[in-house]
Amino acid sequence: NGETSWCFSQIKGALDDDVTEADIISCVEFNHDGELLATGDKGGRVVIFQRDPSSKASTPRRGEYNVYSTFQSHEPEFDYLKSLEIEEKINKIRWLKRKNQSHFLLSTNDKTIKLWKVSERDKRVEGYNTREDNGSMRDPGSINSLRVPSIKPMDLMVEASPRRIFANAHTYHINSISVNSDQETYLSADDLRINLWNLEVTDHSFNIVDIKPANMEELTEVITAAEFHPTECNVFVYSSSKGTIRLCDMRTSALCDRHAKLFEEPEDVDITNKSFFREIISSISDVKLSNSGRYMISRDYLSIKVWDLRMETKPIETYPVHEYLRTKLCSLYENDCIFDKFECCWNGNDSAIMTGSYNNFFRIFDRNTNKDVTLEASRDIIKPKTVLKPRKVCTGGKRKKDEISVDCLAFNKRILHTAWHPLENIIAVAATNNLFIFQDKF
């Protein structure tokens, strides 16, 4: 965490510089035991990596993953009623807890959520009566003896098949999906509504939050992220573009338009801070409940905050992510970077949090020691066990040797998506089309 030194483990994805839009990674997610790691991209593909068994057994342990399965999850579509193209880009992936040999995950683009089953086959059946082994049908007249089919070993095949398709429930773009702790229901959120689904029922969902005003000209805020509580199946939170987080309890009423708690940073009385951009940068781009369910983190443009669910009045910790950008908001507005949606994540025991920044930097904050570190996902370090050197940004005056000037940061290289292994210090960081895997250095 803050004390941990991190070293390079692996890089996934092509290393050439002409990156196609379709290859840009749009989400990263470990499953519940960290054995699998899924990425989604703008081309609608899902790639699943599996932990290399020998990397777990080796001393010291290594965090290495191999490609396990790749499949096309979503295709581009066209909404003829609205004359809108619907991108195939995967917005979110969420794993279900494993119940049997197969793995299940939900993936969504802007409109359609799919439940995928990923399973292994290492045996095949030979000796059918009505068809040949290649699948072609046999002429019934030529069948004069009965065969007993036999099961033969074959090379391992991993198959991904869509089991459910949940469509036509969102007018606006889906920004979040979250599986309930009961593992039977999940929520999906768009800009103005949150729906509750049963995993077995595809043709209808229940609308549990609706903030759409009767007159759309009175619209003042949109929903930016939503997530279920990790253990209490009746509780969920959602964040808004106004910088608030609402906690709702589904036991109080079916439509949770009245929240149980509202978490909000107190208004800054100092008038000098009321800049033109204040509203934009206070919008929350991601919210994540801690594994224990006691805390949550929220990410806005310049900072990441830790909230105690028992205290609504203000966050218990605030960590500036890239404070040096506060003076650059004007140009960040002009190049649209100010609207970038950075995500955030917890480590397995809630003692550290991680989020991304520009120049392929990402930040790790250790809550126990209050230490933080800036690291870079860069191709210069892609030799195994290379220790990541902390990076420093210099804002003015004389630049030290190992610092980078704020004016030299590459704003087209941004780390929006990161994931932390639930049990170990292994992290996955998406940098454009490459997935970097880092681990702690023993």
Tab-separated table of C-alpha atoms in Angstrom:
chain	number	residue	atom	x	y	z
A	1	ASN	CA	0.000	0.000	0.000
A	2	GLY	CA	1.772	3.258	0.985
A	3	GLU	CA	4.551	1.124	2.479
A	4	THR	CA	4.439	-1.534	-0.204
A	5	SER	CA	6.872	-1.249	-3.049
A	6	TRP	CA	5.235	-2.310	-6.251
A	7	CYS	CA	6.901	-4.060	-9.129
A	8	PHE	CA	5.954	-4.834	-12.707
A	9	SER	CA	4.512	-8.267	-13.316
A	10	GLN	CA	2.897	-8.341	-16.781
A	11	ILE	CA	1.507	-6.299	-19.638
A	12	LYS	CA	-1.371	-7.444	-21.861
A	13	GLY	CA	-2.355	-6.071	-25.252
A	14	ALA	CA	-0.460	-5.064	-28.384
A	15	LEU	CA	2.509	-2.759	-27.846
A	16	ASP	CA	2.382	-0.968	-31.201
A	17	ASP	CA	1.537	2.708	-31.141
A	18	ASP	CA	-1.342	2.858	-33.613
A	19	VAL	CA	-4.135	1.958	-31.224
A	20	THR	CA	-7.571	1.406	-32.720
A	21	GLU	CA	-10.494	2.883	-30.807
A	22	ALA	CA	-12.016	-0.606	-30.449
A	23	ASP	CA	-9.010	-1.861	-28.447
A	24	ILE	CA	-9.287	0.757	-25.703
A	25	ILE	CA	-10.064	-0.948	-22.393
A	26	SER	CA	-13.270	0.379	-20.815
A	27	CYS	CA	-13.538	-1.706	-17.609
A	28	VAL	CA	-11.468	-4.050	-15.420
A	29	GLU	CA	-12.836	-6.421	-12.768
A	30	PHE	CA	-11.398	-9.234	-10.604
A	31	ASN	CA	-13.794	-12.011	-9.615
A	32	HIS	CA	-14.470	-12.797	-5.944
A	33	ASP	CA	-11.387	-14.926	-5.290
A	34	GLY	CA	-9.102	-13.094	-7.724
A	35	GLU	CA	-8.526	-16.229	-9.813
A	36	LEU	CA	-10.041	-14.513	-12.851
A	37	LEU	CA	-9.649	-10.979	-14.168
A	38	ALA	CA	-11.992	-9.603	-16.854
A	39	THR	CA	-11.582	-6.602	-19.122
A	40	GLY	CA	-14.127	-5.077	-21.479
A	41	ASP	CA	-13.228	-2.814	-24.388
A	42	LYS	CA	-14.780	-0.244	-26.697
A	43	GLY	CA	-15.109	-2.898	-29.417
A	44	GLY	CA	-17.601	-4.854	-27.278
A	45	ARG	CA	-15.174	-7.673	-26.442
A	46	VAL	CA	-14.635	-9.290	-23.070
A	47	VAL	CA	-11.263	-10.887	-22.325
A	48	ILE	CA	-10.948	-13.097	-19.251
A	49	PHE	CA	-7.524	-13.844	-17.778
A	50	GLN	CA	-6.888	-16.716	-15.371
A	51	ARG	CA	-4.289	-16.733	-12.611
A	52	ASP	CA	-1.337	-18.876	-13.601
A	53	PRO	CA	-1.307	-21.783	-11.092
A	54	SER	CA	2.493	-21.911	-10.995
A	55	SER	CA	2.669	-18.177	-10.181
A	56	LYS	CA	0.678	-18.837	-7.006
A	57	ALA	CA	2.813	-21.761	-5.946
A	58	SER	CA	6.163	-20.094	-6.586
A	59	THR	CA	8.145	-18.437	-3.814
A	60	PRO	CA	7.914	-15.526	-3.730
A	61	ARG	CA	4.407	-15.626	-5.193
A	62	ARG	CA	3.937	-13.973	-8.576
A	63	GLY	CA	0.801	-12.310	-9.876
A	64	GLU	CA	0.654	-13.680	-13.395
A	65	TYR	CA	-2.394	-14.211	-15.582
A	66	ASN	CA	-2.968	-15.995	-18.892
A	67	VAL	CA	-5.769	-15.483	-21.414
A	68	TYR	CA	-8.591	-17.841	-20.468
A	69	SER	CA	-11.436	-16.806	-22.770
A	70	THR	CA	-12.188	-14.041	-25.275
A	71	PHE	CA	-15.658	-13.390	-26.644
A	72	GLN	CA	-17.701	-10.713	-28.377
A	73	SER	CA	-20.191	-9.565	-25.759
A	74	HIS	CA	-21.967	-6.702	-27.546
A	75	GLU	CA	-22.379	-5.614	-31.179
A	76	PRO	CA	-23.085	-2.101	-32.446
A	77	GLU	CA	-26.813	-1.444	-32.834
A	78	PHE	CA	-29.031	1.256	-34.238
A	79	ASP	CA	-32.076	2.700	-32.487
A	80	TYR	CA	-34.391	3.507	-35.381
A	81	LEU	CA	-36.933	5.355	-33.238
A	82	LYS	CA	-34.363	7.846	-31.996
A	83	SER	CA	-31.985	7.623	-34.996
A	84	LEU	CA	-29.180	6.886	-32.565
A	85	GLU	CA	-26.237	4.592	-32.863
A	86	ILE	CA	-25.771	2.407	-29.795
A	87	GLU	CA	-22.101	1.704	-29.226
A	88	GLU	CA	-20.889	-1.778	-28.464
A	89	LYS	CA	-18.491	-0.426	-25.796
A	90	ILE	CA	-18.619	-2.425	-22.542
A	91	ASN	CA	-19.396	0.036	-19.726
A	92	LYS	CA	-19.197	-2.371	-16.784
A	93	ILE	CA	-18.544	-6.009	-15.912
A	94	ARG	CA	-19.694	-7.580	-12.639
A	95	TRP	CA	-18.949	-11.151	-11.545
A	96	LEU	CA	-21.467	-13.333	-9.740
A	97	LYS	CA	-20.224	-15.472	-6.870
A	98	ARG	CA	-19.370	-18.942	-8.079
A	99	LYS	CA	-21.981	-21.637	-7.331
A	100	ASN	CA	-20.735	-24.511	-9.508
A	101	GLN	CA	-18.010	-25.363	-12.015
A	102	SER	CA	-19.021	-22.513	-14.319
A	103	HIS	CA	-18.413	-18.805	-13.896
A	104	PHE	CA	-21.105	-16.169	-14.499
A	105	LEU	CA	-20.671	-12.470	-15.229
A	106	LEU	CA	-22.865	-9.551	-16.225
A	107	SER	CA	-21.674	-7.150	-18.906
A	108	THR	CA	-23.435	-4.040	-20.174
A	109	ASN	CA	-23.145	-1.422	-22.880
A	110	ASP	CA	-25.286	1.735	-22.907
A	111	LYS	CA	-28.575	-0.135	-23.278
A	112	THR	CA	-28.392	-3.927	-22.921
A	113	ILE	CA	-27.171	-6.098	-20.039
A	114	LYS	CA	-26.124	-9.696	-20.710
A	115	LEU	CA	-25.507	-12.588	-18.346
A	116	TRP	CA	-22.672	-14.786	-19.613
A	117	LYS	CA	-21.825	-18.320	-18.570
A	118	VAL	CA	-18.166	-19.294	-18.935
A	119	SER	CA	-17.559	-23.026	-18.724
A	120	GLU	CA	-14.866	-25.588	-19.532
A	121	ARG	CA	-15.174	-28.670	-21.730
A	122	ASP	CA	-12.460	-31.315	-21.817
A	123	LYS	CA	-14.545	-34.305	-22.921
A	124	ARG	CA	-16.563	-35.050	-26.038
A	125	VAL	CA	-19.146	-37.635	-26.919
A	126	GLU	CA	-18.437	-40.055	-29.798
A	127	GLY	CA	-20.620	-42.699	-31.421
A	128	TYR	CA	-24.011	-41.041	-31.872
A	129	ASN	CA	-26.704	-43.130	-33.564
A	130	THR	CA	-28.568	-40.488	-35.545
A	131	ARG	CA	-25.618	-38.358	-36.620
A	132	GLU	CA	-21.951	-38.609	-37.503
A	133	ASP	CA	-19.251	-37.414	-35.109
A	134	ASN	CA	-18.823	-34.290	-37.251
A	135	GLY	CA	-22.484	-33.406	-36.615
A	136	SER	CA	-24.007	-34.261	-40.022
A	137	MET	CA	-27.250	-36.298	-39.849
A	138	ARG	CA	-27.124	-39.967	-40.827
A	139	ASP	CA	-29.619	-41.484	-43.266
A	140	PRO	CA	-32.118	-43.336	-40.986
A	141	GLY	CA	-32.372	-46.129	-43.593
A	142	SER	CA	-28.668	-46.914	-43.257
A	143	ILE	CA	-28.813	-47.388	-39.462
A	144	ASN	CA	-28.914	-51.142	-38.793
A	145	SER	CA	-27.216	-51.345	-35.413
A	146	LEU	CA	-27.355	-49.334	-32.193
A	147	ARG	CA	-24.185	-47.766	-30.843
A	148	VAL	CA	-23.493	-46.888	-27.232
A	149	PRO	CA	-22.027	-43.363	-27.235
A	150	SER	CA	-18.703	-43.079	-25.412
A	151	ILE	CA	-17.052	-40.079	-23.745
A	152	LYS	CA	-13.508	-39.290	-24.937
A	153	PRO	CA	-11.019	-36.749	-23.592
A	154	MET	CA	-10.265	-33.692	-25.732
A	155	ASP	CA	-8.214	-30.499	-25.503
A	156	LEU	CA	-9.624	-28.076	-22.958
A	157	MET	CA	-12.135	-25.668	-24.483
A	158	VAL	CA	-13.504	-22.639	-22.678
A	159	GLU	CA	-16.945	-21.628	-23.915
A	160	ALA	CA	-18.781	-18.392	-23.202
A	161	SER	CA	-22.507	-18.454	-23.846
A	162	PRO	CA	-25.117	-15.737	-23.239
A	163	ARG	CA	-27.678	-17.099	-20.775
A	164	ARG	CA	-29.892	-14.037	-20.357
A	165	ILE	CA	-30.340	-10.759	-22.198
A	166	PHE	CA	-31.886	-7.880	-20.230
A	167	ALA	CA	-32.918	-5.240	-22.762
A	168	ASN	CA	-35.292	-2.302	-23.359
A	169	ALA	CA	-35.413	-1.049	-19.771
A	170	HIS	CA	-33.312	2.126	-20.048
A	171	THR	CA	-34.095	5.321	-21.920
A	172	TYR	CA	-30.697	6.798	-21.040
A	173	HIS	CA	-27.199	5.331	-20.987
A	174	ILE	CA	-26.473	2.666	-18.374
A	175	ASN	CA	-23.554	3.761	-16.179
A	176	SER	CA	-23.635	1.092	-13.441
A	177	ILE	CA	-24.636	-2.459	-12.693
A	178	SER	CA	-24.280	-4.035	-9.252
A	179	VAL	CA	-25.072	-7.563	-8.100
A	180	ASN	CA	-26.912	-7.808	-4.786
A	181	SER	CA	-25.429	-9.795	-1.891
A	182	ASP	CA	-28.426	-12.164	-2.217
A	183	GLN	CA	-26.946	-13.166	-5.629
A	184	GLU	CA	-30.501	-13.273	-6.992
A	185	THR	CA	-31.056	-9.660	-7.974
A	186	TYR	CA	-29.004	-6.814	-9.397
A	187	LEU	CA	-29.470	-3.135	-10.138
A	188	SER	CA	-28.792	-1.142	-13.280
A	189	ALA	CA	-28.560	2.649	-13.272
A	190	ASP	CA	-28.732	5.275	-16.000
A	191	ASP	CA	-28.688	9.083	-15.785
A	192	LEU	CA	-32.161	9.368	-14.261
A	193	ARG	CA	-33.366	5.947	-13.128
A	194	ILE	CA	-32.274	2.841	-11.261
A	195	ASN	CA	-33.909	-0.521	-12.013
A	196	LEU	CA	-33.935	-3.700	-9.957
A	197	TRP	CA	-33.792	-7.009	-11.826
A	198	ASN	CA	-34.133	-10.639	-10.915
A	199	LEU	CA	-31.345	-12.612	-12.592
A	200	GLU	CA	-33.901	-15.180	-13.801
A	201	VAL	CA	-36.381	-12.680	-15.290
A	202	THR	CA	-35.474	-10.812	-18.454
A	203	ASP	CA	-38.762	-9.266	-19.559
A	204	HIS	CA	-39.348	-6.844	-16.702
A	205	SER	CA	-37.566	-4.956	-13.943
A	206	PHE	CA	-38.733	-2.740	-11.072
A	207	ASN	CA	-37.963	0.948	-11.137
A	208	ILE	CA	-36.566	1.736	-7.676
A	209	VAL	CA	-35.266	5.298	-8.233
A	210	ASP	CA	-36.622	7.876	-10.658
A	211	ILE	CA	-35.239	11.416	-10.479
A	212	LYS	CA	-36.636	12.526	-13.845
A	213	PRO	CA	-38.451	15.833	-13.382
A	214	ALA	CA	-41.901	16.302	-14.941
A	215	ASN	CA	-40.387	19.080	-17.013
A	216	MET	CA	-36.942	18.176	-18.365
A	217	GLU	CA	-35.966	21.851	-18.362
A	218	GLU	CA	-35.942	21.652	-14.576
A	219	LEU	CA	-33.302	18.908	-14.619
A	220	THR	CA	-30.531	19.847	-12.192
A	221	GLU	CA	-28.646	16.614	-11.598
A	222	VAL	CA	-28.050	13.131	-12.994
A	223	ILE	CA	-27.138	9.787	-11.420
A	224	THR	CA	-23.470	8.971	-12.011
A	225	ALA	CA	-22.947	5.620	-10.212
A	226	ALA	CA	-24.882	3.132	-8.073
A	227	GLU	CA	-23.903	0.143	-5.954
A	228	PHE	CA	-25.451	-2.378	-3.576
A	229	HIS	CA	-24.210	-2.766	-0.004
A	230	PRO	CA	-21.842	-5.788	0.215
A	231	THR	CA	-23.837	-7.584	2.960
A	232	GLU	CA	-27.196	-5.861	3.488
A	233	CYS	CA	-29.354	-6.810	0.522
A	234	ASN	CA	-31.893	-4.017	1.097
A	235	VAL	CA	-29.391	-1.127	1.022
A	236	PHE	CA	-27.820	0.591	-1.978
A	237	VAL	CA	-26.143	3.943	-2.652
A	238	TYR	CA	-26.061	6.202	-5.666
A	239	SER	CA	-24.008	9.291	-6.441
A	240	SER	CA	-24.952	12.360	-8.421
A	241	SER	CA	-23.424	15.035	-10.596
A	242	LYS	CA	-24.112	17.495	-7.765
A	243	GLY	CA	-21.539	15.836	-5.521
A	244	THR	CA	-24.006	14.065	-3.228
A	245	ILE	CA	-24.397	10.393	-2.350
A	246	ARG	CA	-27.768	9.012	-1.312
A	247	LEU	CA	-28.211	5.818	0.654
A	248	CYS	CA	-31.563	4.107	0.144
A	249	ASP	CA	-33.304	1.291	2.004
A	250	MET	CA	-35.672	-0.811	-0.091
A	251	ARG	CA	-37.564	-1.912	3.039
A	252	THR	CA	-39.007	1.555	3.579
A	253	SER	CA	-40.791	1.790	0.218
A	254	ALA	CA	-40.793	0.228	-3.207
A	255	LEU	CA	-39.806	3.477	-4.910
A	256	CYS	CA	-36.719	4.846	-3.166
A	257	ASP	CA	-37.118	8.452	-4.258
A	258	ARG	CA	-36.803	9.485	-0.619
A	259	HIS	CA	-33.340	8.500	0.559
A	260	ALA	CA	-32.550	7.289	4.061
A	261	LYS	CA	-29.255	9.208	4.209
A	262	LEU	CA	-27.654	11.992	2.210
A	263	PHE	CA	-23.867	12.342	2.252
A	264	GLU	CA	-22.651	15.752	1.240
A	265	GLU	CA	-19.532	17.824	1.741
A	266	PRO	CA	-20.475	21.062	3.554
A	267	GLU	CA	-20.615	24.086	1.240
A	268	ASP	CA	-17.380	26.076	1.185
A	269	VAL	CA	-18.070	29.455	2.799
A	270	ASP	CA	-14.917	30.964	1.333
A	271	ILE	CA	-16.186	32.905	-1.679
A	272	THR	CA	-12.819	32.719	-3.501
A	273	ASN	CA	-13.342	28.990	-4.095
A	274	LYS	CA	-16.579	29.514	-5.980
A	275	SER	CA	-15.047	29.132	-9.396
A	276	PHE	CA	-16.926	28.665	-12.655
A	277	PHE	CA	-15.871	25.002	-12.600
A	278	ARG	CA	-16.893	24.233	-9.024
A	279	GLU	CA	-20.047	22.409	-10.067
A	280	ILE	CA	-18.317	20.317	-12.747
A	281	ILE	CA	-15.430	19.209	-10.545
A	282	SER	CA	-17.671	18.331	-7.597
A	283	SER	CA	-19.589	15.794	-9.716
A	284	ILE	CA	-18.913	12.278	-8.380
A	285	SER	CA	-17.673	9.906	-11.077
A	286	ASP	CA	-17.558	6.737	-8.965
A	287	VAL	CA	-18.659	5.403	-5.583
A	288	LYS	CA	-17.544	2.109	-4.001
A	289	LEU	CA	-18.597	0.602	-0.684
A	290	SER	CA	-15.838	-0.987	1.374
A	291	ASN	CA	-15.648	-4.768	1.686
A	292	SER	CA	-16.685	-4.514	5.352
A	293	GLY	CA	-19.685	-2.350	4.415
A	294	ARG	CA	-18.759	0.290	6.988
A	295	TYR	CA	-17.222	2.880	4.637
A	296	MET	CA	-17.440	4.084	1.065
A	297	ILE	CA	-15.182	6.045	-1.239
A	298	SER	CA	-16.288	8.653	-3.752
A	299	ARG	CA	-14.162	10.049	-6.560
A	300	ASP	CA	-14.644	13.547	-7.913
A	301	TYR	CA	-12.420	15.317	-10.416
A	302	LEU	CA	-9.656	16.421	-8.055
A	303	SER	CA	-9.985	14.177	-5.000
A	304	ILE	CA	-11.058	10.897	-3.470
A	305	LYS	CA	-13.043	10.893	-0.211
A	306	VAL	CA	-13.726	8.224	2.402
A	307	TRP	CA	-17.138	8.332	4.100
A	308	ASP	CA	-18.318	6.522	7.199
A	309	LEU	CA	-21.861	5.279	6.549
A	310	ARG	CA	-22.765	6.417	10.068
A	311	MET	CA	-21.786	10.021	9.406
A	312	GLU	CA	-23.480	12.007	6.675
A	313	THR	CA	-22.201	15.505	7.409
A	314	LYS	CA	-18.705	15.222	5.952
A	315	PRO	CA	-16.139	12.679	4.739
A	316	ILE	CA	-13.774	11.239	7.357
A	317	GLU	CA	-10.801	11.381	4.965
A	318	THR	CA	-10.084	13.437	1.856
A	319	TYR	CA	-7.126	12.694	-0.414
A	320	PRO	CA	-6.154	15.133	-3.172
A	321	VAL	CA	-5.400	13.133	-6.338
A	322	HIS	CA	-3.846	15.817	-8.546
A	323	GLU	CA	-4.255	19.151	-6.776
A	324	TYR	CA	-1.765	20.724	-9.224
A	325	LEU	CA	-4.528	20.651	-11.861
A	326	ARG	CA	-6.672	23.160	-9.953
A	327	THR	CA	-4.958	26.045	-11.761
A	328	LYS	CA	-5.373	24.295	-15.122
A	329	LEU	CA	-9.164	23.819	-15.061
A	330	CYS	CA	-9.680	26.303	-17.889
A	331	SER	CA	-7.631	24.350	-20.425
A	332	LEU	CA	-8.965	21.037	-19.063
A	333	TYR	CA	-12.446	22.352	-19.774
A	334	GLU	CA	-11.476	23.371	-23.282
A	335	ASN	CA	-10.050	19.940	-24.150
A	336	ASP	CA	-12.991	18.169	-22.429
A	337	CYS	CA	-10.706	16.383	-19.934
A	338	ILE	CA	-12.641	17.948	-17.062
A	339	PHE	CA	-15.480	15.526	-17.893
A	340	ASP	CA	-13.296	12.398	-17.588
A	341	LYS	CA	-14.841	9.794	-15.311
A	342	PHE	CA	-12.173	8.341	-13.044
A	343	GLU	CA	-13.062	5.217	-11.083
A	344	CYS	CA	-11.713	4.134	-7.705
A	345	CYS	CA	-11.277	0.879	-5.790
A	346	TRP	CA	-10.488	-0.599	-2.362
A	347	ASN	CA	-7.880	-3.191	-1.511
A	348	GLY	CA	-9.061	-6.443	0.058
A	349	ASN	CA	-9.001	-5.335	3.708
A	350	ASP	CA	-10.109	-1.712	3.178
A	351	SER	CA	-6.768	-0.292	4.356
A	352	ALA	CA	-5.830	1.252	1.006
A	353	ILE	CA	-7.554	2.839	-1.997
A	354	MET	CA	-6.475	3.390	-5.577
A	355	THR	CA	-7.532	5.712	-8.381
A	356	GLY	CA	-6.116	7.009	-11.649
A	357	SER	CA	-4.821	10.295	-13.022
A	358	TYR	CA	-3.235	11.668	-16.219
A	359	ASN	CA	0.106	10.833	-17.855
A	360	ASN	CA	-0.697	7.160	-17.084
A	361	PHE	CA	-0.212	7.952	-13.395
A	362	PHE	CA	-2.214	6.170	-10.736
A	363	ARG	CA	-2.391	6.899	-7.029
A	364	ILE	CA	-2.440	4.600	-4.000
A	365	PHE	CA	-3.385	5.968	-0.581
A	366	ASP	CA	-2.629	3.997	2.583
A	367	ARG	CA	-5.293	4.836	5.169
A	368	ASN	CA	-3.295	3.461	8.120
A	369	THR	CA	-0.079	5.386	7.552
A	370	ASN	CA	-1.561	8.358	5.647
A	371	LYS	CA	1.180	7.801	3.084
A	372	ASP	CA	0.411	8.009	-0.599
A	373	VAL	CA	2.329	7.250	-3.763
A	374	THR	CA	2.084	8.194	-7.439
A	375	LEU	CA	3.106	5.426	-9.847
A	376	GLU	CA	3.233	5.272	-13.627
A	377	ALA	CA	2.016	2.528	-15.950
A	378	SER	CA	4.707	2.998	-18.549
A	379	ARG	CA	6.326	0.797	-21.143
A	380	ASP	CA	9.801	1.737	-19.907
A	381	ILE	CA	9.351	-0.575	-16.933
A	382	ILE	CA	8.163	-3.714	-18.662
A	383	LYS	CA	10.849	-6.046	-17.420
A	384	PRO	CA	9.733	-8.556	-14.777
A	385	LYS	CA	10.310	-7.467	-11.174
A	386	THR	CA	11.164	-3.880	-12.161
A	387	VAL	CA	10.362	-1.816	-9.081
A	388	LEU	CA	8.093	1.160	-9.785
A	389	LYS	CA	9.693	4.465	-8.846
A	390	PRO	CA	7.346	6.994	-7.233
A	391	ARG	CA	6.660	9.897	-9.591
A	392	LYS	CA	6.512	13.539	-8.538
A	393	VAL	CA	4.940	16.473	-10.329
A	394	CYS	CA	6.502	19.895	-10.009
A	395	THR	CA	4.125	22.844	-10.216
A	396	GLY	CA	6.364	25.858	-10.435
A	397	GLY	CA	9.839	27.160	-9.796
A	398	LYS	CA	12.836	24.913	-10.232
A	399	ARG	CA	12.230	21.330	-11.297
A	400	LYS	CA	14.158	18.622	-9.469
A	401	LYS	CA	15.878	15.893	-11.482
A	402	ASP	CA	13.278	13.175	-10.975
A	403	GLU	CA	10.215	15.421	-11.248
A	404	ILE	CA	7.960	16.048	-14.205
A	405	SER	CA	6.560	19.506	-14.870
A	406	VAL	CA	2.802	19.880	-14.752
A	407	ASP	CA	2.991	21.423	-18.235
A	408	CYS	CA	4.553	18.236	-19.630
A	409	LEU	CA	1.823	15.854	-18.490
A	410	ALA	CA	0.134	13.890	-21.279
A	411	PHE	CA	-3.603	14.435	-20.819
A	412	ASN	CA	-4.477	11.947	-23.560
A	413	LYS	CA	-2.959	9.180	-21.421
A	414	ARG	CA	-5.341	8.630	-18.551
A	415	ILE	CA	-5.902	5.811	-16.099
A	416	LEU	CA	-9.669	5.605	-15.638
A	417	HIS	CA	-10.044	1.908	-14.708
A	418	THR	CA	-8.157	0.014	-12.006
A	419	ALA	CA	-8.843	-3.116	-9.958
A	420	TRP	CA	-7.324	-4.614	-6.811
A	421	HIS	CA	-7.108	-8.365	-6.167
A	422	PRO	CA	-9.514	-9.179	-3.282
A	423	LEU	CA	-6.960	-11.186	-1.259
A	424	GLU	CA	-3.467	-10.163	-2.365
A	425	ASN	CA	-1.461	-7.107	-3.340
A	426	ILE	CA	-1.942	-7.565	-7.064
A	427	ILE	CA	-3.373	-4.661	-9.027
A	428	ALA	CA	-4.595	-4.320	-12.597
A	429	VAL	CA	-4.358	-0.942	-14.315
A	430	ALA	CA	-5.845	-0.175	-17.741
A	431	ALA	CA	-3.758	2.271	-19.786
A	432	THR	CA	-5.477	2.874	-23.161
A	433	ASN	CA	-5.260	-0.560	-24.853
A	434	ASN	CA	-2.820	-2.152	-22.409
A	435	LEU	CA	-3.537	-3.900	-19.151
A	436	PHE	CA	-0.679	-3.636	-16.656
A	437	ILE	CA	-0.473	-6.069	-13.750
A	438	PHE	CA	1.657	-5.028	-10.771
A	439	GLN	CA	2.337	-6.864	-7.526
A	440	ASP	CA	3.995	-6.101	-4.232
A	441	LYS	CA	7.728	-6.730	-4.104
A	442	PHE	CA	8.490	-9.281	-1.419
